[in-house]
PDB file of C-alpha atoms in Angstrom:
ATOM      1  CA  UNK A  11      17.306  53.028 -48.870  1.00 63.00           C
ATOM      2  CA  UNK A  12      17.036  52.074 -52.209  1.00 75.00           C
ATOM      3  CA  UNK A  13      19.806  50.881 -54.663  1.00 77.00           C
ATOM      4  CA  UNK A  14      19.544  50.616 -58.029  1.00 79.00           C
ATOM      5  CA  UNK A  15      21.239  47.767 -60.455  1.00 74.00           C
ATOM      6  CA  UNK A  16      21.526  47.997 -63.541  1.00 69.00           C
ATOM      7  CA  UNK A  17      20.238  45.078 -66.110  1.00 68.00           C
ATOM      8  CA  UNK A  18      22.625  42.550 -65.855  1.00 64.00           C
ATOM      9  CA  UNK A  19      25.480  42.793 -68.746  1.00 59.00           C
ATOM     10  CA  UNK A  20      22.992  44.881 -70.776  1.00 59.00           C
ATOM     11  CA  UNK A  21      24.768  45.804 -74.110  1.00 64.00           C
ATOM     12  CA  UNK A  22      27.843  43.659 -73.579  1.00 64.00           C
ATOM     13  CA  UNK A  23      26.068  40.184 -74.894  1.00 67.00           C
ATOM     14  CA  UNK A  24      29.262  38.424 -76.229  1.00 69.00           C
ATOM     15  CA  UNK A  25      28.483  38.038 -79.981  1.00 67.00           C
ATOM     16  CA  UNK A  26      29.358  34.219 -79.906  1.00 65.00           C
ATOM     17  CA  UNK A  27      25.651  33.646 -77.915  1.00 67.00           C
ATOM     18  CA  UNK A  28      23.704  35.762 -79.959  1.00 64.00           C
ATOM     19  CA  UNK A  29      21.021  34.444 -81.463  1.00 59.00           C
ATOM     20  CA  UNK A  30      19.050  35.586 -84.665  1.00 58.00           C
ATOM     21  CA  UNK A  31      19.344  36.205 -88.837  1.00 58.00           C
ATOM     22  CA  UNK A  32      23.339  36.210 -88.271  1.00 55.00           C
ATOM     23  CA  UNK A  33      23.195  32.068 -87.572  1.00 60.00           C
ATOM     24  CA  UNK A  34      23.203  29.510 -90.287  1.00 65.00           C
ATOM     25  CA  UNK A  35      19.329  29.638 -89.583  1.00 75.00           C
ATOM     26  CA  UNK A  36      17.321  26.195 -89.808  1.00 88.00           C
ATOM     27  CA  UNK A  37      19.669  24.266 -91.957  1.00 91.00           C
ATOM     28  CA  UNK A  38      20.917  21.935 -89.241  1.00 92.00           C
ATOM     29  CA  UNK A  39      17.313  21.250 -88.359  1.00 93.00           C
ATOM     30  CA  UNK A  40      16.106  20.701 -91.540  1.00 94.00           C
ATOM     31  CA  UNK A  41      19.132  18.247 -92.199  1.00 95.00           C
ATOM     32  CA  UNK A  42      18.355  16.509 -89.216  1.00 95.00           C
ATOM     33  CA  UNK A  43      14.586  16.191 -90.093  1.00 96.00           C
ATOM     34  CA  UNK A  44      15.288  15.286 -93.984  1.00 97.00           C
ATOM     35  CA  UNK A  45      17.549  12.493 -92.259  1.00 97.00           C
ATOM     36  CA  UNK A  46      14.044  11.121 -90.194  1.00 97.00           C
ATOM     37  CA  UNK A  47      11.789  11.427 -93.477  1.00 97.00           C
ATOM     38  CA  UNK A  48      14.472  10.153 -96.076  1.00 97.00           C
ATOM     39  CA  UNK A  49      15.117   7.034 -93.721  1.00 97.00           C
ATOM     40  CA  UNK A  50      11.901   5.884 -93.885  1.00 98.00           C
ATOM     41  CA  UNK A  51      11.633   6.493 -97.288  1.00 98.00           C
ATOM     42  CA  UNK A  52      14.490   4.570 -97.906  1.00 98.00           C
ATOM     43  CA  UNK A  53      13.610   1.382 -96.147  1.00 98.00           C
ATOM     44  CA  UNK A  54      10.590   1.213 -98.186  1.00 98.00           C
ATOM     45  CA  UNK A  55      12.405   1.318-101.305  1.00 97.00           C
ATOM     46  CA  UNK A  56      15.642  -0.627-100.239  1.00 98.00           C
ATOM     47  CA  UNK A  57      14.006  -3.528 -99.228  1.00 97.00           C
ATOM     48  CA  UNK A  58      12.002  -3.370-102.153  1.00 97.00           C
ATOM     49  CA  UNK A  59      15.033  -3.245-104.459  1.00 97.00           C
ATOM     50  CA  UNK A  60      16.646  -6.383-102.530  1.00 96.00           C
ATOM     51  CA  UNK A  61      13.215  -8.295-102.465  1.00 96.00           C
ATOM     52  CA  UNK A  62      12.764  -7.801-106.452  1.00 95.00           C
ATOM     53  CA  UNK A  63      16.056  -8.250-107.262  1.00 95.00           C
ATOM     54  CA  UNK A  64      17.327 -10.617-105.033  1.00 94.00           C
ATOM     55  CA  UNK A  65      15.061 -12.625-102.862  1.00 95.00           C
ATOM     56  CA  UNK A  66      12.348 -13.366-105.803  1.00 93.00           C
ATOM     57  CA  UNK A  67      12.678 -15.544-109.083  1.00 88.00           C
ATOM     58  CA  UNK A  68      16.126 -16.941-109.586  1.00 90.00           C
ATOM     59  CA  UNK A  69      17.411 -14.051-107.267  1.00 91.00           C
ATOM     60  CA  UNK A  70      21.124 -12.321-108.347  1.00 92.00           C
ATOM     61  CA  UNK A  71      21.568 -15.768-110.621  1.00 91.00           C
ATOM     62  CA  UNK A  72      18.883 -13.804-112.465  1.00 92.00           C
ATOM     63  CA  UNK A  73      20.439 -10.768-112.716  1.00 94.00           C
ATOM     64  CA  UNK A  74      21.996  -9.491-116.293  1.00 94.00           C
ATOM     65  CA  UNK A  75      21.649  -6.430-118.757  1.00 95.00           C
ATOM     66  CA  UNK A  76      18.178  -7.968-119.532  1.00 94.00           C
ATOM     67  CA  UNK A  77      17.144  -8.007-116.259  1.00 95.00           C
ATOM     68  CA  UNK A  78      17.829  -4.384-115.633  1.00 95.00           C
ATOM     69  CA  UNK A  79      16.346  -3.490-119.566  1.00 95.00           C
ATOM     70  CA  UNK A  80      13.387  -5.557-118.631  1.00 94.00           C
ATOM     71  CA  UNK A  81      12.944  -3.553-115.147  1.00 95.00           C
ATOM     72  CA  UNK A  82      13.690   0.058-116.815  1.00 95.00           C
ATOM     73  CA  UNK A  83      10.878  -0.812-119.463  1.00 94.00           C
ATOM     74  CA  UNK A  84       8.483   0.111-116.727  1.00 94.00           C
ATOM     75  CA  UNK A  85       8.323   3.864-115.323  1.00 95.00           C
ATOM     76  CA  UNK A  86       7.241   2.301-112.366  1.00 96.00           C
ATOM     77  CA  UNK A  87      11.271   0.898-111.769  1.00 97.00           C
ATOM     78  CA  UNK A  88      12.718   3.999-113.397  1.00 96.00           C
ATOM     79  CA  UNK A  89      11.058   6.336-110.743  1.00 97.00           C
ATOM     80  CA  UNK A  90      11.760   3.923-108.209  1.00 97.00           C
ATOM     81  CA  UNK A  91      15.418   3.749-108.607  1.00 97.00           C
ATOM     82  CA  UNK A  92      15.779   7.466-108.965  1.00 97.00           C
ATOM     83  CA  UNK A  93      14.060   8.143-106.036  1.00 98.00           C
ATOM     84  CA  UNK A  94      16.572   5.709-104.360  1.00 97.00           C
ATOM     85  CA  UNK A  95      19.499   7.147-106.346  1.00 98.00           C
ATOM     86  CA  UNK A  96      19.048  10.469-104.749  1.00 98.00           C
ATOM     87  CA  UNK A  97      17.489   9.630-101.803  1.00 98.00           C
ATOM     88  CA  UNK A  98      20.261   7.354-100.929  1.00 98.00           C
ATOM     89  CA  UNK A  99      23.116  10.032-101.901  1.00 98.00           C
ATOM     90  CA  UNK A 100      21.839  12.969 -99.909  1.00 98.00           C
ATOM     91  CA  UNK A 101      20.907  10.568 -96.849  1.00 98.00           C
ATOM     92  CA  UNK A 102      24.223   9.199 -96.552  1.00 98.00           C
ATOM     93  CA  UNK A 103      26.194  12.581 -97.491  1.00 98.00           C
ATOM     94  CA  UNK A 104      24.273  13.841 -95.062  1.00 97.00           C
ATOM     95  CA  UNK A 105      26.020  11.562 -92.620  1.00 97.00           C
ATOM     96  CA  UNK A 106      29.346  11.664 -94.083  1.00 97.00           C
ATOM     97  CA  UNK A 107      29.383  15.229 -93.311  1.00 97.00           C
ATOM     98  CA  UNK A 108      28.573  14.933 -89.832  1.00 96.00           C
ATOM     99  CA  UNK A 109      31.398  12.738 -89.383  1.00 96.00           C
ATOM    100  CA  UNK A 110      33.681  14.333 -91.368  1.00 96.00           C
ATOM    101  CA  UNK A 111      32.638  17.806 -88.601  1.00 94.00           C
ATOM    102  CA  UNK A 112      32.720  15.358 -85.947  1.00 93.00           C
ATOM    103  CA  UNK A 113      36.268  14.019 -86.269  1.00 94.00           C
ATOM    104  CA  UNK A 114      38.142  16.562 -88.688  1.00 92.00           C
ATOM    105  CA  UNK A 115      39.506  19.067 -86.115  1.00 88.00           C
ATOM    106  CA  UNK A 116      41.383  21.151 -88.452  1.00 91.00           C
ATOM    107  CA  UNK A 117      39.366  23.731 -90.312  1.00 92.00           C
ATOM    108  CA  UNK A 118      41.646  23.403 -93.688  1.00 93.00           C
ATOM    109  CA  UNK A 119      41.106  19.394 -93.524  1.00 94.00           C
ATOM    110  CA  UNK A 120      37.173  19.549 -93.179  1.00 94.00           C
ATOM    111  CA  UNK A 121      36.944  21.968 -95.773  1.00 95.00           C
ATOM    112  CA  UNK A 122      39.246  19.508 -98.221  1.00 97.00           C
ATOM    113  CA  UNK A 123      36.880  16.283 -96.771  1.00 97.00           C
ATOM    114  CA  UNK A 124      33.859  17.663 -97.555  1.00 97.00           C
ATOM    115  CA  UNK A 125      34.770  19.486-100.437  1.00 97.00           C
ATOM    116  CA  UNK A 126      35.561  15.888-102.088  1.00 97.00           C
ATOM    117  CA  UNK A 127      32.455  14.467-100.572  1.00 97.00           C
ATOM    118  CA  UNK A 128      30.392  17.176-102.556  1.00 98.00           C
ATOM    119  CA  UNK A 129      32.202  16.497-105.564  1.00 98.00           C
ATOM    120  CA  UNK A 130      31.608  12.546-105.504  1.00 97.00           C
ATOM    121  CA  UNK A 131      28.214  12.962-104.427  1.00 98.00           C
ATOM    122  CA  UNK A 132      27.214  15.256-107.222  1.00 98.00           C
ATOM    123  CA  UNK A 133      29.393  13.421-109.871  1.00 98.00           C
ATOM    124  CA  UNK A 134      27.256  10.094-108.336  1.00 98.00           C
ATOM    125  CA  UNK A 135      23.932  11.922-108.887  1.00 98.00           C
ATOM    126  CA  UNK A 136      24.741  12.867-112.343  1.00 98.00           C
ATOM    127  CA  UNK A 137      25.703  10.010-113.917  1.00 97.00           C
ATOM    128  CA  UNK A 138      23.236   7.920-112.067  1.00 97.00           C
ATOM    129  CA  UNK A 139      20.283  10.061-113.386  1.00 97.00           C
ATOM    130  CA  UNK A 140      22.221   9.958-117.059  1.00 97.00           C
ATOM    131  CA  UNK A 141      21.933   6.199-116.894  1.00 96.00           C
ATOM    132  CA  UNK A 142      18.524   5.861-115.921  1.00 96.00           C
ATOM    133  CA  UNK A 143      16.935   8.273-118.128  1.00 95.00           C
ATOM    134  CA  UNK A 144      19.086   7.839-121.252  1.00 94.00           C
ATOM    135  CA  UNK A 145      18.864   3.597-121.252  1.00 94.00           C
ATOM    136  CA  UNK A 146      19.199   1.984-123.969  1.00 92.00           C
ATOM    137  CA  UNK A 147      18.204  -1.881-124.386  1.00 92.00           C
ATOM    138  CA  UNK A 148      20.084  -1.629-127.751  1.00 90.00           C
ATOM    139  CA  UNK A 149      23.114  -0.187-126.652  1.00 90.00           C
ATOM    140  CA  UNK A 150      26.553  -1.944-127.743  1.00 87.00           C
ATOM    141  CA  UNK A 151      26.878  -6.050-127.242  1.00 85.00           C
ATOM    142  CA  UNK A 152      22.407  -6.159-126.333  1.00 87.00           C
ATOM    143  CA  UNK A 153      21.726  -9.651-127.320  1.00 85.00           C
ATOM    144  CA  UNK A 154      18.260  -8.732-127.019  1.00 87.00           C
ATOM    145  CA  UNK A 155      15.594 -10.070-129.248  1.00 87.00           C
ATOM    146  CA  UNK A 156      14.015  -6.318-130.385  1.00 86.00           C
ATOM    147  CA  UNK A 157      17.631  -5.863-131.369  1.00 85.00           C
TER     148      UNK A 157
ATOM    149  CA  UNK B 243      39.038  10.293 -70.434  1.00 49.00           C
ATOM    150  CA  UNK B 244      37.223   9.419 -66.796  1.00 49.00           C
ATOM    151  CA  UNK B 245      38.622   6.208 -65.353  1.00 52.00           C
ATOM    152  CA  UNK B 246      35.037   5.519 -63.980  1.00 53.00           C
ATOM    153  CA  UNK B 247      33.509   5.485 -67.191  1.00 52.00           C
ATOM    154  CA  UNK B 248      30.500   3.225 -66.363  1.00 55.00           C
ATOM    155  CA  UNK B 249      29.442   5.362 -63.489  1.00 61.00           C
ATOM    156  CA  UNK B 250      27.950   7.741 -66.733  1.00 69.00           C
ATOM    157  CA  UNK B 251      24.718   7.252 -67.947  1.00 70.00           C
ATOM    158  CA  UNK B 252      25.563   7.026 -71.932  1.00 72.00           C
ATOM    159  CA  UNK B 253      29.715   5.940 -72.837  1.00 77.00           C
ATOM    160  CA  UNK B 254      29.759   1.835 -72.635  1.00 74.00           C
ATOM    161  CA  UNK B 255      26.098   1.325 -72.690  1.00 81.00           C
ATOM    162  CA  UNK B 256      23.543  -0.010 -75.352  1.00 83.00           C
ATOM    163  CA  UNK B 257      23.107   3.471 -76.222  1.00 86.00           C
ATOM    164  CA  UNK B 258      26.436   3.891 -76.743  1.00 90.00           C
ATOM    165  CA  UNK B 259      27.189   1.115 -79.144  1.00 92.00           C
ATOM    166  CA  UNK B 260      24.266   1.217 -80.955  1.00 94.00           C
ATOM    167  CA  UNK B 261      25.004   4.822 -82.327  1.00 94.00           C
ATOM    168  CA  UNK B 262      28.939   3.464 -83.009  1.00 95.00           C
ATOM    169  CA  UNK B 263      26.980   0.611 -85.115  1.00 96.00           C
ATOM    170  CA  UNK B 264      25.114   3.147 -86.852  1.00 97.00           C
ATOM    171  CA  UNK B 265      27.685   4.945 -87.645  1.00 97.00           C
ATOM    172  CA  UNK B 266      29.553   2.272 -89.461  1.00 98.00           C
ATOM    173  CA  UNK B 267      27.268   0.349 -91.020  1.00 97.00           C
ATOM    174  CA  UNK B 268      26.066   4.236 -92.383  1.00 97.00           C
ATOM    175  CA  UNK B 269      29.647   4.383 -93.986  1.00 98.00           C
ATOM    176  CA  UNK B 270      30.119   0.918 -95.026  1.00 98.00           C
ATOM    177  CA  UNK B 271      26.361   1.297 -96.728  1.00 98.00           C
ATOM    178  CA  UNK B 272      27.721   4.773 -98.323  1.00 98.00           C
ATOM    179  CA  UNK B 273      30.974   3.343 -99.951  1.00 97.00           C
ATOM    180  CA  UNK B 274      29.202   0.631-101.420  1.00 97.00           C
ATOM    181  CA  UNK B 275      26.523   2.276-102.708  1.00 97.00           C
ATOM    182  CA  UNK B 276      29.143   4.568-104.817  1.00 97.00           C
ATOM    183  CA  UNK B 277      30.458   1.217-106.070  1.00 96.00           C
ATOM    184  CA  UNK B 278      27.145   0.199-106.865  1.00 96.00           C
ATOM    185  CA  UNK B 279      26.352   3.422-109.019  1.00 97.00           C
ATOM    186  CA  UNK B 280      29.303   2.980-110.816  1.00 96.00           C
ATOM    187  CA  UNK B 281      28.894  -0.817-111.278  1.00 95.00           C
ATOM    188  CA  UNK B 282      24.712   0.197-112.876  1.00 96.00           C
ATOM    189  CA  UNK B 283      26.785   2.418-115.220  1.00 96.00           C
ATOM    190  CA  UNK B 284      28.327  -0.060-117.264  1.00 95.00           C
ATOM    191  CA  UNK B 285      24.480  -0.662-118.864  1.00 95.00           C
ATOM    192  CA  UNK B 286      24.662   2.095-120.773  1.00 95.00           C
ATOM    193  CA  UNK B 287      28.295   1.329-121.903  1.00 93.00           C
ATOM    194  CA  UNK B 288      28.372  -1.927-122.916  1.00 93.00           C
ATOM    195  CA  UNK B 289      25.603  -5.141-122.416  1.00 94.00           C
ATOM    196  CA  UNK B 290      28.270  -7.631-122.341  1.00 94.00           C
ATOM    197  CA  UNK B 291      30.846  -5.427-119.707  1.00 95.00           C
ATOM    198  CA  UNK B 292      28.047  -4.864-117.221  1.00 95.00           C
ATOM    199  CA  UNK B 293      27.147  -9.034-117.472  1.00 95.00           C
ATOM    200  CA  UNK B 294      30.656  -9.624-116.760  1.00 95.00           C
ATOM    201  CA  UNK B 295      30.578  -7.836-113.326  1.00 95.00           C
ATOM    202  CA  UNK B 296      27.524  -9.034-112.918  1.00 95.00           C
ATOM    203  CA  UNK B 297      28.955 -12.363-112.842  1.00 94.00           C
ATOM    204  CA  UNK B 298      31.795 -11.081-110.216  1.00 94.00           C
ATOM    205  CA  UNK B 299      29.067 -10.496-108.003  1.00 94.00           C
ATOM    206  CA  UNK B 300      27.428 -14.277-108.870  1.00 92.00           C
ATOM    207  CA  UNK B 301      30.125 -16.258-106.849  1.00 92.00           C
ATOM    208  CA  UNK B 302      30.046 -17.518-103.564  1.00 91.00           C
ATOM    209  CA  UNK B 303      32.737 -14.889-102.337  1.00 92.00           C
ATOM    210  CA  UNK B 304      31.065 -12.132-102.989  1.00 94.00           C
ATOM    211  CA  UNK B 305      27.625 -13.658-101.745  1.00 94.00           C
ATOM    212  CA  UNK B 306      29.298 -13.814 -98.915  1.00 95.00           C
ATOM    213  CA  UNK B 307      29.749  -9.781 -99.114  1.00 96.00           C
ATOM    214  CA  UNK B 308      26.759  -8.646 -99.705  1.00 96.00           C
ATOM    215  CA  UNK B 309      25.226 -11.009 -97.003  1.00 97.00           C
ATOM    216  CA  UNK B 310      26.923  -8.726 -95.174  1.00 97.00           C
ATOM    217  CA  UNK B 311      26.225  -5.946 -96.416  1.00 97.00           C
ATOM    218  CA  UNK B 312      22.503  -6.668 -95.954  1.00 97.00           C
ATOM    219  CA  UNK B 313      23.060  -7.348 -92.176  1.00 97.00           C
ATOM    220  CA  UNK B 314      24.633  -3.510 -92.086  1.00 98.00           C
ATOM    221  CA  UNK B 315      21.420  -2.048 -94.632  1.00 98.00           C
ATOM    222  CA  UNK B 316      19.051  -4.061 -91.391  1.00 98.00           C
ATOM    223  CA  UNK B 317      20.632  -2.773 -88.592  1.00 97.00           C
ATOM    224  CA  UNK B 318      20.983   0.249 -89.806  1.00 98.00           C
ATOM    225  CA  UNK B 319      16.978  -0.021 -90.760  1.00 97.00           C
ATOM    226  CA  UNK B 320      15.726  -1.028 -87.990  1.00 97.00           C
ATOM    227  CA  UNK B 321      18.131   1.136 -85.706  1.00 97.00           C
ATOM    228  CA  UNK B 322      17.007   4.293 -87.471  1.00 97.00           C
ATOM    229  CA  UNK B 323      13.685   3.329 -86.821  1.00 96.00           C
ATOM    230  CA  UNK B 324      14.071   3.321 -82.895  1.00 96.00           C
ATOM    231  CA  UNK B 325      16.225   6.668 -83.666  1.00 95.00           C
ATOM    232  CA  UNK B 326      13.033   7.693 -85.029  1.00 96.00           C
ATOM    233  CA  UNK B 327      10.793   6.513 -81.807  1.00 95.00           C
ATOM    234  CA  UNK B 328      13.335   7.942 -79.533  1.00 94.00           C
ATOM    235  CA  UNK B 329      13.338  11.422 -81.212  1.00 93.00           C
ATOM    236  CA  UNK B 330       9.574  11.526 -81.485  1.00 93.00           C
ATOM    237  CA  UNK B 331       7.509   9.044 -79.529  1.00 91.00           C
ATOM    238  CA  UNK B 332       7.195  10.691 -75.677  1.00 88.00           C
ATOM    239  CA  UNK B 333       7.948   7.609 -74.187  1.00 89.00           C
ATOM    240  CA  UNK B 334      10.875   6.977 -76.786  1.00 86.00           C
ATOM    241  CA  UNK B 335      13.911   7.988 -74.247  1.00 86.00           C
ATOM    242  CA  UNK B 336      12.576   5.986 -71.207  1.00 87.00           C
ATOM    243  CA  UNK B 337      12.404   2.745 -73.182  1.00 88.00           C
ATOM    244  CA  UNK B 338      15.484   3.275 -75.696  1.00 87.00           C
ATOM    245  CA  UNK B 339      16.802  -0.173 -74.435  1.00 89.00           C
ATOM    246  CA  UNK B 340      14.157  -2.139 -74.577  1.00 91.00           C
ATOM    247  CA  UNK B 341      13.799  -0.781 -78.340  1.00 92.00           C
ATOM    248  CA  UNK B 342      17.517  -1.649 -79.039  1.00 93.00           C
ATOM    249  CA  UNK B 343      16.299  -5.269 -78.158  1.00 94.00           C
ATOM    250  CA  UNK B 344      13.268  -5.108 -80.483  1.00 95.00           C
ATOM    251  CA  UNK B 345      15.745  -4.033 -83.467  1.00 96.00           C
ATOM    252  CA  UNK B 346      18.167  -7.203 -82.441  1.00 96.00           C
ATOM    253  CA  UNK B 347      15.349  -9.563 -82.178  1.00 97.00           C
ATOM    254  CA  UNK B 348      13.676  -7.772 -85.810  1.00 97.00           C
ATOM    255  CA  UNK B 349      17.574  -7.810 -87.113  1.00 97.00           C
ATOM    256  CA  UNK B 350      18.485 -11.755 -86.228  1.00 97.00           C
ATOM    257  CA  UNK B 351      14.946 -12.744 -87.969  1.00 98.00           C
ATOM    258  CA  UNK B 352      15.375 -10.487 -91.183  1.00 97.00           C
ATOM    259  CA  UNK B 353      18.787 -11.699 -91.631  1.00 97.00           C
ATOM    260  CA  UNK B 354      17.937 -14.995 -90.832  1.00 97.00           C
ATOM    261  CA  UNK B 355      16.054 -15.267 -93.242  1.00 96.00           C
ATOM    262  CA  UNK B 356      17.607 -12.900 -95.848  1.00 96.00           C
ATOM    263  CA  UNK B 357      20.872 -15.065 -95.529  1.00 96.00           C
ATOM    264  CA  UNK B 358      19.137 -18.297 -96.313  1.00 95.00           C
ATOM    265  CA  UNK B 359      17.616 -17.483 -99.733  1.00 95.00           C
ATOM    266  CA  UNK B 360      20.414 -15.654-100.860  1.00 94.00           C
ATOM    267  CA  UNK B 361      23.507 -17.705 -99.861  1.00 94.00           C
ATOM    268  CA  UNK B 362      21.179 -20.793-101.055  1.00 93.00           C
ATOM    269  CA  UNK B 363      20.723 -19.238-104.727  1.00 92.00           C
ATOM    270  CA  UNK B 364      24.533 -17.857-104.593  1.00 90.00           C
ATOM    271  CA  UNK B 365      25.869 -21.478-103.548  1.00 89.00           C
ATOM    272  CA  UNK B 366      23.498 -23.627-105.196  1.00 82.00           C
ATOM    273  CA  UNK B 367      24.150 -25.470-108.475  1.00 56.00           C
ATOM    274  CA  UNK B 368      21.982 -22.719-110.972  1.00 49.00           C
TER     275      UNK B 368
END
């Protein structure tokens, strides 16, 4: 005697476990991974920042608007403190944001967190960028010789 | 909250507390870095403004700080890096520990000798 069963819940998937084009797709992983590549990154050019700038020469006695003019004359500096600028804003809103999801159990109060967060990071960014690639060694009070 | 927390494998453990220290010395790292943005900015204002918090961050005080801060950027450094081995390297999980020990042994040397140079330039008579 045979008896036959039907596939188990066939049709009746709750929509909650589906999988597919409907989730957020990779962006979690791809957040998690830029996290992994940007960290490395980062320790390259952090500890080169604090070795130039701190540990070296007279270390932060040293440091004044010449310093940083005589740094930015070099693209090498420029393009390494960008990289760091952004590199260093999108790792650590990266991690913001998970904290923000992690502790924020409201919906309306992790919207408002992050939606802050975005806004600093971005207003960061900008004006960073602005004052790297717009320098000026002259600019008001320079008491620098070529001025 | 279990009463018999350290019958788990992870809450209470090195595991544990290394990903709380991560976590803040992440944030701490985070809010100063928009400080330091900010503080960069004044270059492009005015030469004289930006020397003048420059100098803020001259005195022994604030040395003090951003020794500090330096021990967070290392931990967090060196801790990502065994986040890195754990995720990656097939024996990463099994020896998580003994990694956590390599990045406090790495950590007390850096700083070491981080904290040195600096707090001898910051206090010294320049």
């Amino acid at each position: 005697m045979s008896v036959s069963i039907p596939a188990p819940r066939s049709q009746r998937i709750d929509p909650k476990y589906k999988r597919g084009p409907k989730s957020r797709g990779s962006f979690e992983m791809l957040a998690w991974l830029f996290m992994r590549l940007s960290g490395v990154v980062l320790i390259v050019l952090i500890f080169g920042h604090l070795i130039s700038n701190l540990m070296v020469g007279e270390g932060i006695s040293g440091i004044s608007f010449g310093f940083v003019a005589g740094k930015w004359a070099s693209p090498l500096w420029q393009f390494w403190d960008l990289a760091m600028l952004w590199l260093a804003m999108l790792h650590g809103t990266n991690g913001v944001r998970t904290i923000i999801n992690d502790y924020a159990e409201k919906h309306a109060t992790r919207a408002w967190l992050k939606g802050i967060l975005y806004v600093a990071t971005i207003f960061i960014i900008v004006l960073g960028s602005l004052v790297i690639f717009t320098f000026d060694p002259c600019v008001a009070g320079s008491q620098l010789p070529q001025c | 909250m279990s009463k018999t927390s350290s019958g788990t494998l992870y809450r209470g453990h090195e595991g544990m507390w290394s990903w709380v220290g991560h976590r803040v010395t992440g944030v701490v790292i985070f809010l100063y870095l928009l400080v330091h943005v900010l503080d960069t900015a004044m270059v492009r204002v005015d030469a004289g403004a930006y020397d003048a918090i420059i100098s803020t961050y001259q005195t022994p005080w604030m040395a003090l700080g951003e020794t500090g801060l330096v021990a967070a950027i290392l931990f967090h450094a060196f801790n990502g890096l065994r986040l890195i081995l754990v995720d990656f390297w097939k024996q990463g999980t099994k020896y998580q520990r003994q990694l956590l020990w390599g990045v406090l042994i790495l950590w007390v040397i850096v700083f070491a000798g981080f904290a040195i140079r600096h707090l001898s330039i910051a206090f010294g008579s320049h």
